[in-house]
DNA sequence: GCTTATACAATGCAATCGCATTGTGAAACG
DNA sequence: CGTTTCACAATGCGATTGCATTGTATAAGC
């Protein structure tokens, strides 16, 4: 019938435009027209791929989560961390807004959170993102710790990292200060079991 | 001259309407008209007290921060926590979205964060809120720990609490699970110094 | 080659937005 | 008692919003 177009690929392209807008000017700025302009297509095209603005935003934020997961897996594969501590540092670099990439990701995360507060499907998305991240960390830790401790350690580490995201993004902590807090945390958690 | 009106008090009343809207329907919903309607005044009144929507939002979010600080001080005064652990639990109840009040506060916090990502004055506000909170906790802890440790412990505790806010709000952790994580953390930090 | 389904593009529309302007009633001051 | 000044109320305006509708170019199936 008509032209053959990779539907999902086009959606992802438009989603990328959404993410650029959300990261630089906030969720409110991601209007249909602005997105169309940013993506270099007509507004009709955006409407063709997303029935509603809400669906567009939800897809974009979900897409961003899979991008982040891929980035984490890639980092893990290429840096091959040998010790739990190296793995941990890798996650810090991935999740905390130290460089421009992760600062962008943090701003997107902020958009996700603010929408999740008032939009049920987005809330489910955010909840899934948190559980997914924690599970991922559990799996990374499961070699280095007994299973029972791995779960606990993962929840600890994820909590502290998450708790540092906004202070770091807003300039309350420098990278060195944040890493200091995280190092302390790491020491505490990975102290030999007998000392606990 | 004209009627005598407590200017700041009126601003706070309007800000309360803003906060109600932000908490229930998000920052975007706090339009001048909606705020006027919620506050039960005309749009002209809102404009009379705030020169711009941006200023209105900033004032409302800053106002919310002082309300939260007052609430913390009041809780501290009436519950008179004797041990660091009791103090800590008090802060958890204050900051984590366990009841409807603190869930509202968390949604407001989300609004603050998302705006802080794209609005410089709001960013400063958010940064000040984080440092203010940490300083407050340091002061609470300074009796129970040597000064050097109090700062470190405070940054730890605040980080973990902050890291649990969104998972709790989005239903990833129940109150019991969150408190379990926090208890563990508390144990780690307050373990006798010789064991470190 | 005609049909048909797709992939957009263009435009229209009612609603809403922030903000500016203007009007009015009242109260304090001279 | 008149003037001034503040506290609003009402309305207007241009811009922008999400969404619906319509038009059209293209290309695969029969």
Short mmCIF file of C-alpha atoms in Angstrom, two decimals, chain A residues 22-28 53 106-107 109-118 123 126-128 130-131 134 152 155-156 158-160 162-164 166-167 169-173 180-182 184-185 188-189 191-192 195-196, chain B residues 22-28 53 106-107 109-118 123 126-128 130-131 134 152 155-156 158-160 162-164 166-167 169-173 180-182 184-185 188-189 191-192 195-196:
data_model
loop_
_atom_site.label_atom_id
_atom_site.label_comp_id
_atom_site.label_asym_id
_atom_site.label_seq_id
_atom_site.Cartn_x
_atom_site.Cartn_y
_atom_site.Cartn_z
CA UNK A 22 12.12 18.63 28.08
CA UNK A 23 15.78 18.64 29.06
CA UNK A 24 16.38 22.23 28.01
CA UNK A 25 13.08 23.97 28.63
CA UNK A 26 10.98 21.66 30.77
CA UNK A 27 7.95 19.50 30.13
CA UNK A 28 5.63 22.42 29.55
CA UNK A 53 0.18 14.84 23.67
CA UNK A 106 18.55 14.20 35.46
CA UNK A 107 16.43 16.98 34.01
CA UNK A 109 14.02 12.48 35.34
CA UNK A 110 12.68 15.64 36.95
CA UNK A 111 10.11 15.91 34.21
CA UNK A 112 9.11 12.32 34.79
CA UNK A 113 8.70 12.83 38.52
CA UNK A 114 6.66 16.00 38.28
CA UNK A 115 4.30 14.40 35.81
CA UNK A 116 4.14 11.19 37.80
CA UNK A 117 2.71 13.18 40.68
CA UNK A 118 -0.44 14.08 38.77
CA UNK A 123 3.37 7.28 37.97
CA UNK A 126 8.26 6.07 37.37
CA UNK A 127 7.60 3.25 39.81
CA UNK A 128 8.75 0.70 37.25
CA UNK A 130 12.79 2.63 40.33
CA UNK A 131 12.17 -1.08 40.75
CA UNK A 134 17.12 -1.54 42.02
CA UNK A 152 19.72 -4.72 51.21
CA UNK A 155 18.45 -0.58 48.21
CA UNK A 156 20.93 1.34 50.32
CA UNK A 158 20.31 3.27 45.16
CA UNK A 159 18.73 5.35 47.90
CA UNK A 160 21.86 7.34 48.59
CA UNK A 162 19.03 9.01 44.30
CA UNK A 163 19.19 11.27 47.30
CA UNK A 164 22.24 13.00 45.90
CA UNK A 166 19.13 16.91 43.03
CA UNK A 167 21.68 18.44 45.38
CA UNK A 169 22.28 18.99 39.94
CA UNK A 170 21.53 22.21 41.80
CA UNK A 171 25.12 22.75 42.83
CA UNK A 172 24.78 22.01 46.53
CA UNK A 173 27.48 19.35 46.35
CA UNK A 180 32.93 11.48 49.46
CA UNK A 181 29.48 10.77 50.84
CA UNK A 182 29.11 7.82 48.52
CA UNK A 184 31.58 6.57 53.10
CA UNK A 185 28.39 4.79 52.30
CA UNK A 188 29.74 1.12 55.66
CA UNK A 189 27.84 -1.33 53.50
CA UNK A 191 32.29 -3.69 55.86
CA UNK A 192 32.90 -7.37 56.67
CA UNK A 195 31.65 -6.38 62.23
CA UNK A 196 27.93 -5.96 61.78
CA UNK B 22 0.33 22.51 42.42
CA UNK B 23 -0.13 19.61 44.81
CA UNK B 24 -3.26 18.29 43.14
CA UNK B 25 -2.80 19.14 39.48
CA UNK B 26 0.82 20.10 38.99
CA UNK B 27 2.65 23.35 38.37
CA UNK B 28 1.20 23.83 34.92
CA UNK B 53 3.21 34.43 37.31
CA UNK B 106 6.31 15.82 48.31
CA UNK B 107 4.25 16.78 45.27
CA UNK B 109 8.72 19.43 46.16
CA UNK B 110 8.41 17.77 42.77
CA UNK B 111 7.05 20.98 41.34
CA UNK B 112 9.97 22.87 42.81
CA UNK B 113 12.49 20.46 41.33
CA UNK B 114 11.05 20.43 37.85
CA UNK B 115 10.98 24.21 37.74
CA UNK B 116 14.44 24.46 39.25
CA UNK B 117 15.78 22.56 36.26
CA UNK B 118 14.84 25.32 33.84
CA UNK B 123 17.19 26.61 41.21
CA UNK B 126 15.92 24.56 45.67
CA UNK B 127 19.63 24.66 46.47
CA UNK B 128 18.95 26.79 49.53
CA UNK B 130 18.73 21.46 50.52
CA UNK B 131 21.49 23.24 52.38
CA UNK B 134 21.11 19.61 55.98
CA UNK B 152 28.91 13.48 57.85
CA UNK B 155 24.60 14.34 54.94
CA UNK B 156 24.16 10.59 54.99
CA UNK B 158 19.44 13.43 54.49
CA UNK B 159 20.66 11.67 51.36
CA UNK B 160 18.97 8.41 52.23
CA UNK B 162 15.75 12.14 50.04
CA UNK B 163 16.49 9.06 48.00
CA UNK B 164 13.45 7.32 49.39
CA UNK B 166 9.98 9.31 45.26
CA UNK B 167 9.94 5.54 45.57
CA UNK B 169 5.46 8.46 46.89
CA UNK B 170 5.10 6.24 43.84
CA UNK B 171 4.35 3.15 45.86
CA UNK B 172 7.60 1.27 45.26
CA UNK B 173 8.22 0.94 48.99
CA UNK B 180 13.49 -0.79 57.39
CA UNK B 181 16.01 0.69 55.01
CA UNK B 182 16.30 3.78 57.15
CA UNK B 184 19.55 -0.20 58.77
CA UNK B 185 21.16 3.00 57.68
CA UNK B 188 25.36 1.72 60.30
CA UNK B 189 25.97 5.37 60.94
CA UNK B 191 27.65 2.26 65.23
CA UNK B 192 30.30 3.01 67.88
CA UNK B 195 34.14 -0.27 65.03
CA UNK B 196 34.74 2.09 62.14
#
